PDB file of C-alpha atoms in Angstrom:
ATOM      1  CA  UNK A   1     -19.538  14.056 -17.073  1.00 36.00           C
ATOM      2  CA  UNK A   2     -17.799  14.906 -13.649  1.00 36.00           C
ATOM      3  CA  UNK A   3     -16.007  17.882 -14.271  1.00 35.00           C
ATOM      4  CA  UNK A   4     -12.149  17.532 -14.221  1.00 34.00           C
ATOM      5  CA  UNK A   5     -10.201  18.780 -11.321  1.00 31.00           C
ATOM      6  CA  UNK A   6      -6.494  19.909 -11.412  1.00 31.00           C
ATOM      7  CA  UNK A   7      -4.968  17.861  -8.526  1.00 35.00           C
ATOM      8  CA  UNK A   8      -3.313  20.022  -5.980  1.00 34.00           C
ATOM      9  CA  UNK A   9      -0.136  18.107  -5.982  1.00 39.00           C
ATOM     10  CA  UNK A  10       3.535  18.389  -6.478  1.00 39.00           C
ATOM     11  CA  UNK A  11       5.479  17.362  -9.758  1.00 40.00           C
ATOM     12  CA  UNK A  12       5.134  13.623 -10.467  1.00 47.00           C
ATOM     13  CA  UNK A  13       8.546  13.523 -11.524  1.00 44.00           C
ATOM     14  CA  UNK A  14       9.105  11.376  -8.521  1.00 48.00           C
ATOM     15  CA  UNK A  15      12.208  10.039  -6.582  1.00 47.00           C
ATOM     16  CA  UNK A  16      14.824   8.161  -8.227  1.00 48.00           C
ATOM     17  CA  UNK A  17      15.575   4.856  -6.827  1.00 45.00           C
ATOM     18  CA  UNK A  18      18.685   4.364  -4.922  1.00 46.00           C
ATOM     19  CA  UNK A  19      19.501   0.734  -6.378  1.00 56.00           C
ATOM     20  CA  UNK A  20      18.026  -1.841  -8.615  1.00 62.00           C
ATOM     21  CA  UNK A  21      18.388  -5.460  -8.533  1.00 61.00           C
ATOM     22  CA  UNK A  22      21.707  -6.779  -9.846  1.00 65.00           C
ATOM     23  CA  UNK A  23      22.787 -10.381  -9.982  1.00 71.00           C
ATOM     24  CA  UNK A  24      20.608 -13.264  -9.370  1.00 84.00           C
ATOM     25  CA  UNK A  25      16.756 -12.592  -8.977  1.00 86.00           C
ATOM     26  CA  UNK A  26      13.860 -14.807  -7.767  1.00 90.00           C
ATOM     27  CA  UNK A  27      10.091 -13.975  -8.752  1.00 93.00           C
ATOM     28  CA  UNK A  28       7.877 -12.903  -6.086  1.00 94.00           C
ATOM     29  CA  UNK A  29       3.956 -12.801  -5.645  1.00 94.00           C
ATOM     30  CA  UNK A  30       2.670 -10.555  -2.832  1.00 94.00           C
ATOM     31  CA  UNK A  31      -1.357 -10.405  -2.335  1.00 94.00           C
ATOM     32  CA  UNK A  32      -2.913  -8.578   0.203  1.00 92.00           C
ATOM     33  CA  UNK A  33      -5.527 -10.954   2.056  1.00 88.00           C
ATOM     34  CA  UNK A  34      -8.661  -9.056   2.921  1.00 89.00           C
ATOM     35  CA  UNK A  35      -9.737 -12.297   4.333  1.00 85.00           C
ATOM     36  CA  UNK A  36      -6.949 -11.918   7.369  1.00 81.00           C
ATOM     37  CA  UNK A  37      -8.739  -9.122   9.396  1.00 80.00           C
ATOM     38  CA  UNK A  38     -11.989  -8.472  10.554  1.00 82.00           C
ATOM     39  CA  UNK A  39     -14.236  -5.197   9.740  1.00 82.00           C
ATOM     40  CA  UNK A  40     -13.449  -2.287  10.018  1.00 79.00           C
ATOM     41  CA  UNK A  41      -9.982  -2.755  10.286  1.00 83.00           C
ATOM     42  CA  UNK A  42      -7.611   0.011   8.985  1.00 85.00           C
ATOM     43  CA  UNK A  43      -4.598  -2.235   8.352  1.00 85.00           C
ATOM     44  CA  UNK A  44      -4.607  -5.320   6.073  1.00 87.00           C
ATOM     45  CA  UNK A  45      -1.451  -7.505   6.224  1.00 85.00           C
ATOM     46  CA  UNK A  46      -0.041  -9.048   2.886  1.00 85.00           C
ATOM     47  CA  UNK A  47       3.047 -11.472   2.807  1.00 76.00           C
ATOM     48  CA  UNK A  48       4.811 -12.439  -0.302  1.00 81.00           C
ATOM     49  CA  UNK A  49       5.963 -16.212  -1.141  1.00 85.00           C
ATOM     50  CA  UNK A  50       9.366 -15.139   0.083  1.00 84.00           C
ATOM     51  CA  UNK A  51      10.526 -14.344   3.518  1.00 80.00           C
ATOM     52  CA  UNK A  52      11.946 -10.766   2.661  1.00 82.00           C
ATOM     53  CA  UNK A  53       9.064  -8.776   1.698  1.00 87.00           C
ATOM     54  CA  UNK A  54       5.943  -7.798   3.464  1.00 87.00           C
ATOM     55  CA  UNK A  55       3.429  -5.221   2.887  1.00 90.00           C
ATOM     56  CA  UNK A  56       0.196  -3.626   4.620  1.00 90.00           C
ATOM     57  CA  UNK A  57      -2.600  -1.776   2.987  1.00 92.00           C
ATOM     58  CA  UNK A  58      -3.819   0.842   4.860  1.00 90.00           C
ATOM     59  CA  UNK A  59      -5.242   4.618   4.738  1.00 86.00           C
ATOM     60  CA  UNK A  60      -4.507   7.907   5.837  1.00 81.00           C
ATOM     61  CA  UNK A  61      -8.297   8.576   6.862  1.00 77.00           C
ATOM     62  CA  UNK A  62      -9.559   7.597  10.216  1.00 73.00           C
ATOM     63  CA  UNK A  63     -12.207   4.978  11.125  1.00 72.00           C
ATOM     64  CA  UNK A  64     -15.027   7.371  10.976  1.00 68.00           C
ATOM     65  CA  UNK A  65     -13.961  10.460   8.800  1.00 61.00           C
ATOM     66  CA  UNK A  66     -15.768  12.677   8.695  1.00 58.00           C
ATOM     67  CA  UNK A  67     -19.040  10.905   9.834  1.00 61.00           C
ATOM     68  CA  UNK A  68     -21.363   8.187   9.755  1.00 67.00           C
ATOM     69  CA  UNK A  69     -19.832   6.046   7.131  1.00 75.00           C
ATOM     70  CA  UNK A  70     -16.889   4.018   8.014  1.00 81.00           C
ATOM     71  CA  UNK A  71     -13.604   3.511   6.396  1.00 85.00           C
ATOM     72  CA  UNK A  72     -11.218   0.512   5.932  1.00 87.00           C
ATOM     73  CA  UNK A  73     -12.382  -3.410   5.567  1.00 89.00           C
ATOM     74  CA  UNK A  74     -15.841  -3.748   4.659  1.00 90.00           C
ATOM     75  CA  UNK A  75     -17.210  -7.353   5.161  1.00 89.00           C
ATOM     76  CA  UNK A  76     -18.746  -7.703   1.562  1.00 87.00           C
ATOM     77  CA  UNK A  77     -18.506 -10.964  -0.693  1.00 83.00           C
ATOM     78  CA  UNK A  78     -15.644 -11.029  -1.388  1.00 88.00           C
ATOM     79  CA  UNK A  79     -14.351  -8.347   1.265  1.00 92.00           C
ATOM     80  CA  UNK A  80     -13.137  -5.043   0.176  1.00 94.00           C
ATOM     81  CA  UNK A  81     -10.911  -1.930   1.571  1.00 94.00           C
ATOM     82  CA  UNK A  82     -13.177   0.995   1.131  1.00 90.00           C
ATOM     83  CA  UNK A  83     -13.126   4.741   1.696  1.00 87.00           C
ATOM     84  CA  UNK A  84     -16.087   7.251   2.002  1.00 81.00           C
ATOM     85  CA  UNK A  85     -15.815  10.958   2.006  1.00 65.00           C
ATOM     86  CA  UNK A  86     -12.319  10.801  -0.067  1.00 64.00           C
ATOM     87  CA  UNK A  87     -12.553  14.744  -0.303  1.00 58.00           C
ATOM     88  CA  UNK A  88     -13.272  16.963  -2.959  1.00 52.00           C
ATOM     89  CA  UNK A  89      -9.890  18.392  -2.826  1.00 51.00           C
ATOM     90  CA  UNK A  90      -7.549  16.254  -4.820  1.00 51.00           C
ATOM     91  CA  UNK A  91      -4.381  17.656  -3.158  1.00 48.00           C
ATOM     92  CA  UNK A  92      -2.797  16.813   0.265  1.00 48.00           C
ATOM     93  CA  UNK A  93      -6.138  17.072   2.309  1.00 56.00           C
ATOM     94  CA  UNK A  94      -7.493  14.172   0.053  1.00 69.00           C
ATOM     95  CA  UNK A  95      -8.011  10.704   1.902  1.00 78.00           C
ATOM     96  CA  UNK A  96      -6.693   7.796  -0.069  1.00 87.00           C
ATOM     97  CA  UNK A  97      -5.647   4.070   0.646  1.00 92.00           C
ATOM     98  CA  UNK A  98      -1.795   2.993   0.060  1.00 93.00           C
ATOM     99  CA  UNK A  99       0.280   0.082   0.567  1.00 94.00           C
ATOM    100  CA  UNK A 100       3.596   0.182   2.497  1.00 92.00           C
ATOM    101  CA  UNK A 101       5.723  -2.132   1.318  1.00 92.00           C
ATOM    102  CA  UNK A 102       8.835  -3.575   3.612  1.00 89.00           C
ATOM    103  CA  UNK A 103      11.710  -5.036   1.495  1.00 89.00           C
ATOM    104  CA  UNK A 104      14.988  -6.358   2.789  1.00 86.00           C
ATOM    105  CA  UNK A 105      16.611  -6.300  -0.799  1.00 88.00           C
ATOM    106  CA  UNK A 106      16.162  -4.144  -3.923  1.00 91.00           C
ATOM    107  CA  UNK A 107      13.323  -5.380  -6.321  1.00 94.00           C
ATOM    108  CA  UNK A 108      11.569  -4.874  -9.649  1.00 95.00           C
ATOM    109  CA  UNK A 109       7.730  -4.392  -9.664  1.00 96.00           C
ATOM    110  CA  UNK A 110       6.638  -6.160 -12.928  1.00 97.00           C
ATOM    111  CA  UNK A 111       2.769  -6.135 -12.127  1.00 97.00           C
ATOM    112  CA  UNK A 112       0.363  -4.412  -9.899  1.00 98.00           C
ATOM    113  CA  UNK A 113      -3.429  -5.774  -9.975  1.00 98.00           C
ATOM    114  CA  UNK A 114      -6.451  -4.116  -8.149  1.00 97.00           C
ATOM    115  CA  UNK A 115     -10.296  -4.255  -8.493  1.00 96.00           C
ATOM    116  CA  UNK A 116     -11.912  -0.525  -8.071  1.00 95.00           C
ATOM    117  CA  UNK A 117     -15.418  -0.240  -7.257  1.00 94.00           C
ATOM    118  CA  UNK A 118     -17.306   2.804  -6.560  1.00 91.00           C
ATOM    119  CA  UNK A 119     -21.036   4.176  -6.335  1.00 89.00           C
ATOM    120  CA  UNK A 120     -19.912   7.737  -6.979  1.00 86.00           C
ATOM    121  CA  UNK A 121     -22.757   9.639  -8.323  1.00 86.00           C
ATOM    122  CA  UNK A 122     -22.501  10.335 -11.907  1.00 86.00           C
ATOM    123  CA  UNK A 123     -19.583   7.265 -12.634  1.00 87.00           C
ATOM    124  CA  UNK A 124     -20.658   4.495 -14.930  1.00 90.00           C
ATOM    125  CA  UNK A 125     -18.543   2.473 -17.340  1.00 92.00           C
ATOM    126  CA  UNK A 126     -18.537   4.829 -19.704  1.00 93.00           C
ATOM    127  CA  UNK A 127     -17.608   7.448 -17.362  1.00 92.00           C
ATOM    128  CA  UNK A 128     -15.487   5.729 -14.766  1.00 92.00           C
ATOM    129  CA  UNK A 129     -13.614   6.994 -11.721  1.00 90.00           C
ATOM    130  CA  UNK A 130      -9.879   7.102 -12.629  1.00 91.00           C
ATOM    131  CA  UNK A 131      -7.271   6.010  -9.998  1.00 93.00           C
ATOM    132  CA  UNK A 132      -3.748   7.009 -10.106  1.00 93.00           C
ATOM    133  CA  UNK A 133      -1.163   4.162  -9.057  1.00 96.00           C
ATOM    134  CA  UNK A 134       1.754   6.129  -7.339  1.00 95.00           C
ATOM    135  CA  UNK A 135       4.967   5.060  -5.869  1.00 95.00           C
ATOM    136  CA  UNK A 136       7.077   7.272  -3.600  1.00 93.00           C
ATOM    137  CA  UNK A 137       9.768   6.726  -0.731  1.00 89.00           C
ATOM    138  CA  UNK A 138       7.619   8.302   1.975  1.00 86.00           C
ATOM    139  CA  UNK A 139       4.085   8.317   3.203  1.00 83.00           C
ATOM    140  CA  UNK A 140       3.970  12.043   2.855  1.00 83.00           C
ATOM    141  CA  UNK A 141       4.190  11.594  -0.885  1.00 86.00           C
ATOM    142  CA  UNK A 142       5.822  15.036  -1.354  1.00 85.00           C
ATOM    143  CA  UNK A 143       7.492  13.616  -4.400  1.00 89.00           C
ATOM    144  CA  UNK A 144       6.197  10.786  -6.149  1.00 90.00           C
ATOM    145  CA  UNK A 145       6.217   8.408  -9.677  1.00 92.00           C
ATOM    146  CA  UNK A 146       3.229   7.582 -11.219  1.00 94.00           C
ATOM    147  CA  UNK A 147       3.224   4.003 -12.134  1.00 96.00           C
ATOM    148  CA  UNK A 148      -0.027   4.249 -14.381  1.00 96.00           C
ATOM    149  CA  UNK A 149      -3.842   4.350 -13.672  1.00 96.00           C
ATOM    150  CA  UNK A 150      -6.833   2.183 -13.414  1.00 96.00           C
ATOM    151  CA  UNK A 151     -10.386   2.901 -13.555  1.00 95.00           C
ATOM    152  CA  UNK A 152     -13.892   1.732 -11.916  1.00 93.00           C
ATOM    153  CA  UNK A 153     -16.695  -0.097 -13.297  1.00 94.00           C
ATOM    154  CA  UNK A 154     -14.577  -2.907 -14.920  1.00 95.00           C
ATOM    155  CA  UNK A 155     -15.643  -6.753 -14.791  1.00 93.00           C
ATOM    156  CA  UNK A 156     -12.600  -7.931 -13.315  1.00 95.00           C
ATOM    157  CA  UNK A 157      -9.424  -6.827 -11.964  1.00 96.00           C
ATOM    158  CA  UNK A 158      -6.814  -4.615 -14.041  1.00 96.00           C
ATOM    159  CA  UNK A 159      -3.039  -5.086 -14.193  1.00 97.00           C
ATOM    160  CA  UNK A 160      -0.521  -2.703 -14.906  1.00 97.00           C
ATOM    161  CA  UNK A 161       2.413  -4.092 -16.716  1.00 97.00           C
ATOM    162  CA  UNK A 162       5.575  -2.433 -15.228  1.00 96.00           C
ATOM    163  CA  UNK A 163       9.009  -2.492 -15.103  1.00 95.00           C
ATOM    164  CA  UNK A 164       9.634  -0.372 -11.985  1.00 95.00           C
ATOM    165  CA  UNK A 165      13.015  -0.729  -9.905  1.00 94.00           C
ATOM    166  CA  UNK A 166      12.480  -0.144  -6.248  1.00 94.00           C
ATOM    167  CA  UNK A 167      15.128   0.122  -3.535  1.00 91.00           C
ATOM    168  CA  UNK A 168      15.517  -1.833  -0.349  1.00 89.00           C
ATOM    169  CA  UNK A 169      13.657  -0.333   2.678  1.00 88.00           C
ATOM    170  CA  UNK A 170      10.412   1.042   3.273  1.00 89.00           C
ATOM    171  CA  UNK A 171       8.404   2.324   0.123  1.00 92.00           C
ATOM    172  CA  UNK A 172       4.815   3.492  -0.363  1.00 94.00           C
ATOM    173  CA  UNK A 173       2.242   2.621  -3.208  1.00 96.00           C
ATOM    174  CA  UNK A 174      -0.718   4.812  -3.411  1.00 94.00           C
ATOM    175  CA  UNK A 175      -4.310   4.733  -4.947  1.00 94.00           C
ATOM    176  CA  UNK A 176      -5.504   8.211  -5.450  1.00 90.00           C
ATOM    177  CA  UNK A 177      -8.649   9.290  -7.216  1.00 89.00           C
ATOM    178  CA  UNK A 178      -8.341  11.967 -10.046  1.00 85.00           C
ATOM    179  CA  UNK A 179     -11.667  12.752 -10.070  1.00 78.00           C
ATOM    180  CA  UNK A 180     -14.177  13.877  -7.704  1.00 74.00           C
ATOM    181  CA  UNK A 181     -16.071  11.366  -5.632  1.00 78.00           C
ATOM    182  CA  UNK A 182     -18.537  13.120  -3.759  1.00 74.00           C
ATOM    183  CA  UNK A 183     -19.065  13.058   0.005  1.00 72.00           C
ATOM    184  CA  UNK A 184     -21.501  11.247   1.889  1.00 72.00           C
ATOM    185  CA  UNK A 185     -22.628   7.630   1.065  1.00 79.00           C
ATOM    186  CA  UNK A 186     -20.526   7.694  -2.114  1.00 83.00           C
ATOM    187  CA  UNK A 187     -17.356   5.378  -1.700  1.00 88.00           C
ATOM    188  CA  UNK A 188     -14.557   3.810  -3.306  1.00 91.00           C
ATOM    189  CA  UNK A 189     -13.600   0.296  -2.804  1.00 93.00           C
ATOM    190  CA  UNK A 190     -10.524  -1.768  -3.724  1.00 96.00           C
ATOM    191  CA  UNK A 191     -10.021  -5.768  -3.738  1.00 95.00           C
ATOM    192  CA  UNK A 192      -7.809  -8.383  -5.359  1.00 96.00           C
ATOM    193  CA  UNK A 193      -4.455  -6.487  -4.902  1.00 96.00           C
ATOM    194  CA  UNK A 194      -1.592  -8.260  -5.872  1.00 96.00           C
ATOM    195  CA  UNK A 195       1.869  -7.062  -6.415  1.00 96.00           C
ATOM    196  CA  UNK A 196       4.297  -9.361  -8.647  1.00 96.00           C
ATOM    197  CA  UNK A 197       8.013  -8.968  -9.680  1.00 95.00           C
ATOM    198  CA  UNK A 198      11.269 -10.004  -9.024  1.00 93.00           C
ATOM    199  CA  UNK A 199      13.688  -9.424  -6.005  1.00 92.00           C
ATOM    200  CA  UNK A 200      17.379  -9.414  -5.866  1.00 86.00           C
ATOM    201  CA  UNK A 201      18.182 -13.337  -4.667  1.00 79.00           C
ATOM    202  CA  UNK A 202      21.068 -12.175  -2.340  1.00 59.00           C
ATOM    203  CA  UNK A 203      21.309  -9.818   0.594  1.00 49.00           C
ATOM    204  CA  UNK A 204      23.072  -9.306   3.896  1.00 38.00           C
ATOM    205  CA  UNK A 205      21.484 -12.772   5.187  1.00 41.00           C
ATOM    206  CA  UNK A 206      22.541 -14.600   1.945  1.00 40.00           C
ATOM    207  CA  UNK A 207      20.262 -16.360  -0.620  1.00 42.00           C
ATOM    208  CA  UNK A 208      16.385 -15.976  -0.633  1.00 45.00           C
ATOM    209  CA  UNK A 209      14.231 -19.234  -1.163  1.00 44.00           C
ATOM    210  CA  UNK A 210      10.686 -19.303  -2.192  1.00 45.00           C
ATOM    211  CA  UNK A 211       8.528 -20.156   0.998  1.00 41.00           C
ATOM    212  CA  UNK A 212       6.617 -23.244   0.913  1.00 42.00           C
ATOM    213  CA  UNK A 213       3.629 -22.540   3.379  1.00 40.00           C
ATOM    214  CA  UNK A 214       3.064 -26.091   4.326  1.00 40.00           C
ATOM    215  CA  UNK A 215       6.682 -26.841   4.964  1.00 42.00           C
ATOM    216  CA  UNK A 216       7.980 -27.081   8.868  1.00 44.00           C
ATOM    217  CA  UNK A 217      11.454 -25.095   8.997  1.00 44.00           C
ATOM    218  CA  UNK A 218      14.069 -27.381  10.824  1.00 50.00           C
ATOM    219  CA  UNK A 219      15.378 -26.103  14.216  1.00 46.00           C
ATOM    220  CA  UNK A 220      18.668 -24.031  13.897  1.00 52.00           C
ATOM    221  CA  UNK A 221      20.972 -22.480  16.033  1.00 53.00           C
ATOM    222  CA  UNK A 222      19.858 -19.208  17.769  1.00 55.00           C
ATOM    223  CA  UNK A 223      21.342 -15.856  16.098  1.00 56.00           C
ATOM    224  CA  UNK A 224      21.298 -12.547  17.979  1.00 60.00           C
ATOM    225  CA  UNK A 225      19.815  -9.475  16.167  1.00 61.00           C
ATOM    226  CA  UNK A 226      18.674  -5.885  16.756  1.00 65.00           C
ATOM    227  CA  UNK A 227      15.954  -3.909  14.864  1.00 67.00           C
ATOM    228  CA  UNK A 228      15.713  -0.231  14.610  1.00 69.00           C
ATOM    229  CA  UNK A 229      12.587   1.546  13.909  1.00 67.00           C
ATOM    230  CA  UNK A 230      12.903   4.279  11.171  1.00 66.00           C
ATOM    231  CA  UNK A 231      10.943   7.148  12.840  1.00 69.00           C
ATOM    232  CA  UNK A 232      13.307   9.719  11.000  1.00 59.00           C
ATOM    233  CA  UNK A 233      11.334   8.816   7.686  1.00 53.00           C
ATOM    234  CA  UNK A 234       7.802   8.207   8.820  1.00 59.00           C
ATOM    235  CA  UNK A 235       5.531  11.155   8.589  1.00 57.00           C
ATOM    236  CA  UNK A 236       3.934  13.055  11.262  1.00 64.00           C
ATOM    237  CA  UNK A 237       0.960  11.227  12.717  1.00 64.00           C
ATOM    238  CA  UNK A 238       1.985   7.981  11.129  1.00 67.00           C
ATOM    239  CA  UNK A 239       0.342   4.831  12.508  1.00 66.00           C
ATOM    240  CA  UNK A 240       2.993   2.624  10.603  1.00 66.00           C
ATOM    241  CA  UNK A 241       6.527   2.664  11.453  1.00 69.00           C
ATOM    242  CA  UNK A 242       8.950   0.460   9.418  1.00 66.00           C
ATOM    243  CA  UNK A 243      12.398  -0.863  10.248  1.00 61.00           C
ATOM    244  CA  UNK A 244      15.688   0.950   9.114  1.00 55.00           C
ATOM    245  CA  UNK A 245      17.301  -0.751   5.935  1.00 48.00           C
ATOM    246  CA  UNK A 246      19.486  -2.810   5.478  1.00 45.00           C
ATOM    247  CA  UNK A 247      17.216  -5.353   7.701  1.00 46.00           C
ATOM    248  CA  UNK A 248      19.699  -7.906   9.426  1.00 44.00           C
ATOM    249  CA  UNK A 249      18.832 -11.668  10.154  1.00 44.00           C
ATOM    250  CA  UNK A 250      16.046 -11.794   7.390  1.00 49.00           C
ATOM    251  CA  UNK A 251      13.764 -10.010   9.746  1.00 55.00           C
ATOM    252  CA  UNK A 252      11.010  -7.525   8.780  1.00 57.00           C
ATOM    253  CA  UNK A 253       8.892  -5.376  11.072  1.00 66.00           C
ATOM    254  CA  UNK A 254       6.393  -2.670  11.282  1.00 68.00           C
ATOM    255  CA  UNK A 255       5.394  -0.692  14.447  1.00 72.00           C
ATOM    256  CA  UNK A 256       1.901  -0.062  14.651  1.00 70.00           C
ATOM    257  CA  UNK A 257      -1.287   0.215  16.889  1.00 71.00           C
ATOM    258  CA  UNK A 258      -4.766  -0.732  17.238  1.00 62.00           C
ATOM    259  CA  UNK A 259      -5.840   2.841  18.126  1.00 67.00           C
ATOM    260  CA  UNK A 260      -7.195   5.483  15.876  1.00 64.00           C
ATOM    261  CA  UNK A 261      -5.359   8.526  14.742  1.00 63.00           C
ATOM    262  CA  UNK A 262      -7.590  10.738  17.231  1.00 63.00           C
ATOM    263  CA  UNK A 263      -9.139   8.433  19.880  1.00 62.00           C
ATOM    264  CA  UNK A 264     -10.687   9.206  21.641  1.00 61.00           C
ATOM    265  CA  UNK A 265     -10.704  13.249  21.248  1.00 62.00           C
ATOM    266  CA  UNK A 266      -8.310  15.805  20.255  1.00 65.00           C
ATOM    267  CA  UNK A 267      -5.232  14.315  20.850  1.00 70.00           C
ATOM    268  CA  UNK A 268      -3.611  12.342  18.463  1.00 72.00           C
ATOM    269  CA  UNK A 269      -1.944   8.909  18.265  1.00 73.00           C
ATOM    270  CA  UNK A 270       1.098   7.818  16.176  1.00 66.00           C
TER     271      UNK A 270
END
């Protein structure tokens, strides 16, 4: 058995949502499609079956941190999003994967699905690596709410049954190991990630309709719009910056870069 380590993290009492869905809602399903990007991308996009909810799967690790084993998208069969050298410290120094969700309206997260694989020394079906699924209003996770836990060495994806109200705007869901995963060739790999729930069906732009990916939208009169990127609520060195809520004209956007955190040397990007 691996020795338990006390996380060096703040209280998980978490932030209270600003609002919860009120009035009519529509169900959504938001998969993170690991087949959309090439190895070794650090950003994997996801889009719901409605036009007002988007997400990116990413990590606070760099491409090669700290050494010869890469992080990000791995071209396995099927593809996975993996991390090496998660770090023996389970506090702020630990590297983890997280999902950045941009929503134009409040929603209730009803289900969170993920498959967890690892080759961590000493882990097995009887002694799995436990992953905490945590929600926060900021990617620094200074405060957060624990949605539940999932485990490695399971034959099929695990689904958390939830009823978590989440406000409109930019929010984050983190996947954090609660037991030690040794450095070196040991890894954590995530796949088959799906968010599902119900979202408020009216917003500043009117009602929300479920998208038909095979249908073509009719031409409409042009509307002017302006997007403001919310640097105030992004953490230092963040490689993703969302749009300040409420978002107008049915648009969701994220400012990102294809550069690494420290590329090519001592001066950081983001």
